[in-house]
Amino acid sequence: MSHIEQSDGFPAASAQAREGVVFPAGSGGIPAGQAGGSSGARWQTDWDSKIEPVSGNGWVNAVASTVLDGREVAVVGTEDATVRMLDMATGLPIGGPLTGHEHSVRDLATAVLDGRPVAVTAGDDGTARVWDLGAREQIGQMLELYRGPVNAVAATALNGRPVVVTASDDGTARLWDLATCEQIGDHLVRSYSDVWAVATAVLGGRPIAVTSEAEGPLQVIDLVAGRPLGELTGHDGPVQDVATTVLDGRPIAVTGGADDTMRVWDLATCEQLYSRPTTEPFAISSGLVDGRPVAVTSAQYVLADGPRHDNTDRVLRVWDLTDREPAGQVVDGPWFSQAQTVTPRGRLLVSSYAGLAALTLR
């Protein structure tokens, strides 16, 4: 469901390209090199766009991509409780914001429902909501929690129907039918601590989910049976985020922990393939760039003598997962990168305060 076939002929980006630099939207550009130099290949900024706030706070918390009416679009969830769409060719907004959440949008995923592109959003208001992106309206709602937000959401397919997995501060991960917004079976996870993150994959033809908790192991769950398959153990401390992709034909998970490591796991055996030291990653995404699996980590920038910068100064690293000991490429530019994703066409979408930037490997 994450693979999108695209045709050629997209119009050229309207913003001037800059090599190896991401800059805060609307700032006029910040020179490269302020957050470390790019190593190896260069990433080119195709465009950056300011997300105009509705209620005075336009921080970008989540981003995904899909195809709407034949064009690739970015779907953005913001701190001002709105969902927005941008044209991936130009960075220009498509229509106005979609409203319905009472508090900020923490995470989102895209899927296809009855041939229509939809987005599923996880909110601080304790709800997960489904949006028809073509009709620009909410078409369903899942959850109504009395304690805390929905932290993460991931989409996949179960027995030919689109489904969604949610992770919440009520200590649960749950499986939902996307068409009916009804829960399928019992809770996948029932924990005494918050469930922070979730990602989905396919193992042996069966959909699975990987979840992380504030206090507890990473769990690999068979969504058909609704039961755990195993645990991913090795991190010393909590895991902030998890992403999945395919390496050498097998599904893998990439995790980032408070122990300042990025770890790569074989989901068939639940064994760790390798780990790499990196500044504590608070956001991870994965996908294919030029046909090679990569992970993208976002973390606080650290000076040579050790102290970390504040949360407005972040560094983005791109890791080639093909090698057991991958070298990280650093994409220059200070930003508040709360959200990023790798699109099916191998571009990076990176948030920058109240804006979004699109990058292409050159």
Coordinates of C-alpha atoms in Angstrom, one line a residue:
M1 CA 0.0 0.0 0.0
S2 CA 3.0 2.3 0.3
H3 CA 4.1 1.8 -3.3
I4 CA 2.8 4.4 -5.7
E5 CA 3.4 4.1 -9.4
Q6 CA 4.2 7.5 -10.9
S7 CA 4.4 8.7 -14.5
D8 CA 7.0 11.1 -16.0
G9 CA 6.3 14.7 -16.8
F10 CA 5.9 16.4 -13.5
P11 CA 6.5 20.2 -13.9
A12 CA 9.8 21.6 -12.6
A13 CA 9.9 23.0 -9.1
S14 CA 9.2 26.7 -8.9
A15 CA 11.7 27.5 -6.2
Q16 CA 15.4 27.9 -7.0
A17 CA 17.4 24.8 -6.2
R18 CA 20.1 24.8 -3.6
E19 CA 22.6 22.0 -3.2
G20 CA 23.1 20.4 0.2
V21 CA 21.0 22.8 2.2
V22 CA 17.6 22.9 3.9
F23 CA 16.5 26.2 5.2
P24 CA 13.5 27.4 7.3
A25 CA 10.6 28.3 5.1
G26 CA 10.2 32.0 4.4
S27 CA 13.6 32.8 5.9
G28 CA 15.2 33.7 2.7
G29 CA 17.7 30.8 3.0
I30 CA 20.4 29.9 5.5
P31 CA 23.9 29.0 4.1
A32 CA 25.0 25.4 4.2
G33 CA 27.4 24.2 6.8
Q34 CA 25.9 25.4 10.0
A35 CA 24.9 22.0 11.1
G36 CA 27.7 19.8 9.7
G37 CA 28.7 19.2 6.1
S38 CA 27.2 16.8 3.6
S39 CA 29.3 13.7 3.1
G40 CA 29.3 11.8 -0.2
A41 CA 26.3 12.5 -2.4
R42 CA 24.5 15.8 -2.4
W43 CA 20.9 16.5 -1.6
Q44 CA 19.3 19.4 -3.5
T45 CA 16.5 21.4 -2.0
D46 CA 13.7 21.5 -4.7
W47 CA 11.4 23.9 -2.8
D48 CA 10.4 25.0 0.6
S49 CA 7.0 26.2 1.6
K50 CA 5.6 28.0 4.6
I51 CA 2.6 26.4 6.3
E52 CA 0.4 29.4 7.3
P53 CA -0.9 28.8 10.8
V54 CA -4.6 29.0 11.5
S55 CA -4.5 29.4 15.3
G56 CA -1.1 31.0 15.7
N57 CA 1.0 27.8 15.8
G58 CA 1.9 26.1 12.6
W59 CA 4.6 23.6 13.7
V60 CA 4.7 20.6 11.4
N61 CA 4.5 17.4 13.4
A62 CA 3.8 14.7 10.7
V63 CA 4.1 14.3 7.0
A64 CA 3.3 11.6 4.4
S65 CA 2.8 11.5 0.6
T66 CA 0.2 10.1 -1.7
V67 CA -1.3 10.6 -5.2
L68 CA -4.3 12.8 -5.7
D69 CA -5.9 13.3 -9.2
G70 CA -2.7 12.1 -10.8
R71 CA -0.3 14.3 -9.0
E72 CA 2.0 13.5 -6.0
V73 CA 1.0 15.5 -2.9
A74 CA 2.4 15.9 0.6
V75 CA 0.0 15.6 3.5
V76 CA 0.9 17.5 6.6
G77 CA -0.3 17.4 10.2
T78 CA 0.3 20.4 12.3
E79 CA 0.4 21.7 15.9
D80 CA -2.7 23.9 15.1
A81 CA -4.9 20.8 14.8
T82 CA -5.2 20.9 11.0
V83 CA -4.4 18.7 8.0
R84 CA -3.0 20.3 4.9
M85 CA -1.9 19.3 1.4
L86 CA 0.9 20.6 -0.8
D87 CA 1.7 19.9 -4.4
M88 CA 5.0 17.9 -4.5
A89 CA 6.0 19.6 -7.8
T90 CA 5.9 23.1 -6.5
G91 CA 5.3 23.1 -2.8
L92 CA 2.2 25.2 -3.2
P93 CA -0.9 24.5 -1.0
I94 CA -3.8 22.5 -2.4
G95 CA -7.0 24.1 -1.0
G96 CA -7.4 25.2 2.6
P97 CA -6.7 23.3 5.9
L98 CA -8.9 20.3 6.9
T99 CA -10.2 20.9 10.4
G100 CA -11.8 18.6 13.0
H101 CA -9.2 17.7 15.6
E102 CA -9.5 19.7 18.8
H103 CA -5.8 19.6 19.5
S104 CA -2.5 19.1 17.6
V105 CA -2.0 16.3 15.0
R106 CA 0.8 14.1 16.2
D107 CA 1.2 11.6 13.4
L108 CA -0.5 10.6 10.1
A109 CA -0.5 7.9 7.5
T110 CA -1.9 7.6 4.0
A111 CA -3.8 4.7 2.4
V112 CA -6.3 3.9 -0.4
L113 CA -9.9 3.2 0.6
D114 CA -12.3 2.1 -2.2
G115 CA -10.0 3.6 -4.8
R116 CA -9.8 7.0 -2.9
P117 CA -6.7 8.4 -1.3
V118 CA -7.2 9.0 2.4
A119 CA -5.2 10.1 5.4
V120 CA -5.4 8.8 8.9
T121 CA -4.4 11.2 11.6
A122 CA -3.5 10.7 15.3
G123 CA -4.4 13.6 17.6
D124 CA -3.6 15.0 21.0
D125 CA -7.4 15.0 21.5
G126 CA -7.4 11.2 21.9
T127 CA -8.9 10.5 18.5
A128 CA -7.7 9.0 15.2
R129 CA -9.6 10.4 12.2
V130 CA -10.0 9.4 8.6
W131 CA -10.0 12.0 5.8
D132 CA -11.1 11.7 2.2
L133 CA -8.4 13.8 0.5
G134 CA -10.3 14.2 -2.8
A135 CA -13.5 15.3 -1.2
R136 CA -11.6 17.3 1.5
E137 CA -13.7 16.0 4.4
Q138 CA -13.6 13.8 7.4
I139 CA -15.2 10.4 6.8
G140 CA -14.6 8.6 10.1
Q141 CA -13.2 8.5 13.6
M142 CA -11.6 6.0 15.8
L143 CA -10.9 6.1 19.5
E144 CA -12.1 8.6 22.1
L145 CA -9.6 8.3 25.0
Y146 CA -10.1 9.6 28.5
R147 CA -6.3 9.7 29.1
G148 CA -3.8 11.2 26.8
P149 CA -3.2 11.4 23.0
V150 CA -3.0 9.0 20.1
N151 CA 0.8 9.0 19.5
A152 CA 1.2 7.1 16.2
V153 CA -0.7 5.5 13.4
A154 CA 0.3 3.1 10.6
A155 CA -1.7 1.6 7.7
T156 CA -1.5 -1.8 6.0
A157 CA -3.8 -4.4 4.5
L158 CA -5.4 -7.4 6.2
N159 CA -7.1 -10.1 4.1
G160 CA -7.5 -7.6 1.3
R161 CA -9.0 -4.8 3.3
P162 CA -7.2 -1.6 4.5
V163 CA -6.6 -1.5 8.2
V164 CA -4.9 0.9 10.6
V165 CA -2.8 0.3 13.8
T166 CA -2.9 3.0 16.5
A167 CA -0.5 3.5 19.4
S168 CA -1.8 5.5 22.4
D169 CA -1.0 7.0 25.8
D170 CA -3.7 4.7 27.2
G171 CA -1.1 1.9 27.0
T172 CA -2.6 0.1 24.0
A173 CA -2.0 -0.6 20.4
R174 CA -5.2 -1.4 18.5
L175 CA -6.2 -2.7 15.0
W176 CA -9.0 -0.9 13.1
D177 CA -11.0 -1.6 10.0
L178 CA -10.4 1.6 7.9
A179 CA -13.7 1.3 6.1
T180 CA -15.9 1.0 9.2
C181 CA -13.6 2.6 11.8
E182 CA -14.4 -0.4 14.1
Q183 CA -11.8 -2.1 16.2
I184 CA -10.8 -5.6 15.1
G185 CA -10.3 -8.1 17.9
D186 CA -8.8 -7.3 21.3
H187 CA -5.9 -4.9 22.0
L188 CA -2.7 -5.8 20.2
V189 CA -0.7 -4.4 23.1
R190 CA -2.0 -3.7 26.6
S191 CA 0.8 -2.0 28.7
Y192 CA 1.2 -0.1 31.9
S193 CA 3.2 2.6 30.0
D194 CA 2.5 4.8 27.0
V195 CA 2.9 3.1 23.5
W196 CA 4.9 5.7 21.6
A197 CA 5.4 4.4 18.0
V198 CA 4.1 1.8 15.5
A199 CA 5.2 0.7 12.0
T200 CA 3.8 -2.0 9.8
A201 CA 5.5 -4.5 7.4
V202 CA 4.7 -7.8 5.6
L203 CA 6.4 -11.0 6.8
G204 CA 5.8 -14.3 4.9
G205 CA 2.7 -12.7 3.2
R206 CA 1.2 -11.7 6.5
P207 CA 0.9 -8.1 7.8
I208 CA 2.8 -7.4 11.1
A209 CA 3.3 -4.4 13.3
V210 CA 6.3 -3.3 15.4
T211 CA 5.5 -1.2 18.5
S212 CA 7.6 0.6 21.1
E213 CA 6.6 1.5 24.6
A214 CA 7.9 4.0 27.2
E215 CA 8.7 1.2 29.5
G216 CA 8.9 -2.2 27.9
P217 CA 10.3 -4.1 24.9
L218 CA 9.8 -3.5 21.2
Q219 CA 7.1 -6.0 20.2
V220 CA 6.6 -7.7 16.8
I221 CA 2.9 -8.6 16.4
D222 CA 1.1 -10.8 13.8
L223 CA -1.9 -8.8 12.8
V224 CA -3.8 -11.8 11.4
A225 CA -3.6 -13.8 14.7
G226 CA -3.5 -10.6 16.8
R227 CA -0.7 -12.0 19.0
P228 CA 3.0 -11.2 19.5
L229 CA 5.6 -13.0 17.4
G230 CA 8.6 -11.9 19.4
E231 CA 10.5 -9.0 20.9
L232 CA 13.4 -6.8 19.8
T233 CA 15.8 -6.5 22.7
G234 CA 19.1 -4.6 22.8
H235 CA 18.4 -1.0 23.4
D236 CA 19.4 0.4 26.8
G237 CA 16.4 2.6 27.5
P238 CA 13.3 3.7 25.7
V239 CA 12.9 3.7 21.9
Q240 CA 11.5 6.9 20.5
D241 CA 10.6 5.8 17.0
V242 CA 10.5 2.8 14.7
A243 CA 10.4 2.5 10.9
T244 CA 10.3 -0.5 8.6
T245 CA 11.6 -1.3 5.1
V246 CA 13.0 -4.3 3.1
L247 CA 16.6 -5.3 2.9
D248 CA 17.8 -8.1 0.6
G249 CA 14.2 -9.2 0.2
R250 CA 13.4 -9.5 3.9
P251 CA 11.5 -7.1 6.2
I252 CA 13.6 -5.1 8.7
A253 CA 12.9 -2.6 11.4
V254 CA 15.1 0.5 12.1
T255 CA 14.9 1.9 15.7
G256 CA 16.3 4.9 17.5
G257 CA 16.8 4.9 21.2
A258 CA 17.7 7.1 24.1
D259 CA 20.9 5.1 24.3
D260 CA 22.2 7.2 21.4
T261 CA 22.1 4.3 18.9
M262 CA 20.3 3.4 15.7
R263 CA 19.6 -0.3 15.4
V264 CA 18.6 -2.5 12.5
W265 CA 16.6 -5.7 13.1
D266 CA 15.6 -8.8 11.0
L267 CA 11.9 -9.1 11.6
A268 CA 11.8 -12.8 10.6
T269 CA 14.2 -13.8 13.4
C270 CA 13.9 -10.8 15.8
E271 CA 17.7 -10.6 15.8
Q272 CA 19.7 -7.4 15.6
L273 CA 21.7 -7.1 12.4
Y274 CA 23.8 -4.2 13.5
S275 CA 23.8 -0.9 15.4
R276 CA 25.4 2.5 14.8
P277 CA 26.1 5.2 17.4
T278 CA 24.3 8.4 16.7
T279 CA 22.9 11.3 18.6
E280 CA 19.6 10.3 20.3
P281 CA 17.2 10.0 17.3
F282 CA 13.8 11.3 18.0
A283 CA 12.4 10.7 14.6
I284 CA 13.1 7.9 12.1
S285 CA 11.7 7.2 8.6
S286 CA 12.8 4.7 5.9
G287 CA 12.3 3.9 2.2
L288 CA 14.2 3.5 -1.1
V289 CA 16.5 6.1 -2.7
D290 CA 17.9 5.1 -6.1
G291 CA 16.7 1.6 -5.4
R292 CA 18.7 1.3 -2.1
P293 CA 17.1 1.0 1.3
V294 CA 17.8 4.0 3.5
A295 CA 16.9 5.3 7.0
V296 CA 16.6 8.9 7.9
T297 CA 17.2 10.0 11.5
S298 CA 16.6 13.4 13.0
A299 CA 18.4 14.3 16.2
Q300 CA 19.7 17.2 18.3
Y301 CA 23.0 18.6 16.9
V302 CA 26.0 18.0 19.2
L303 CA 29.1 20.1 19.4
A304 CA 32.6 18.5 19.3
D305 CA 33.0 19.0 23.1
G306 CA 29.7 17.2 23.8
P307 CA 26.9 19.7 24.7
R308 CA 23.7 19.4 22.7
H309 CA 22.0 22.4 21.2
D310 CA 18.4 23.3 22.1
N311 CA 15.4 21.8 20.3
T312 CA 15.4 24.3 17.5
D313 CA 18.8 23.0 16.2
R314 CA 18.5 19.6 14.6
V315 CA 20.7 17.5 12.3
L316 CA 19.3 15.1 9.6
R317 CA 21.3 12.0 8.7
V318 CA 20.6 9.6 5.8
W319 CA 21.9 6.1 6.3
D320 CA 22.5 3.5 3.5
L321 CA 21.2 0.3 5.0
T322 CA 22.6 -2.1 2.4
D323 CA 26.0 -2.2 4.1
R324 CA 26.3 -3.8 7.6
E325 CA 28.4 -0.7 8.6
P326 CA 26.7 2.1 6.8
A327 CA 28.1 5.6 6.6
G328 CA 25.7 8.4 7.4
Q329 CA 25.2 11.4 5.1
V330 CA 24.5 14.6 6.8
V331 CA 22.1 17.0 5.1
D332 CA 23.1 20.6 6.1
G333 CA 20.9 23.2 7.6
P334 CA 19.5 24.0 11.1
W335 CA 15.8 23.3 11.4
F336 CA 13.3 21.9 13.8
S337 CA 12.8 18.6 12.1
Q338 CA 9.9 17.1 14.0
A339 CA 8.8 15.2 10.9
Q340 CA 10.3 13.6 7.8
T341 CA 9.4 10.9 5.3
V342 CA 10.9 9.2 2.2
T343 CA 8.5 9.4 -0.7
P344 CA 7.9 6.4 -3.1
R345 CA 9.9 8.4 -5.7
G346 CA 12.9 8.6 -3.3
R347 CA 12.6 12.2 -2.3
L348 CA 12.9 13.5 1.3
L349 CA 10.2 15.6 2.9
V350 CA 11.6 17.5 5.9
S351 CA 9.7 19.8 8.3
S352 CA 11.2 23.1 9.2
Y353 CA 9.4 25.0 12.0
A354 CA 6.1 26.0 10.2
G355 CA 7.3 24.8 6.8
L356 CA 8.2 21.9 4.7
A357 CA 11.1 21.3 2.3
A358 CA 11.5 18.7 -0.5
L359 CA 15.0 17.3 -1.3
T360 CA 16.3 15.1 -4.1
L361 CA 19.6 13.2 -4.2
R362 CA 21.8 14.5 -7.1

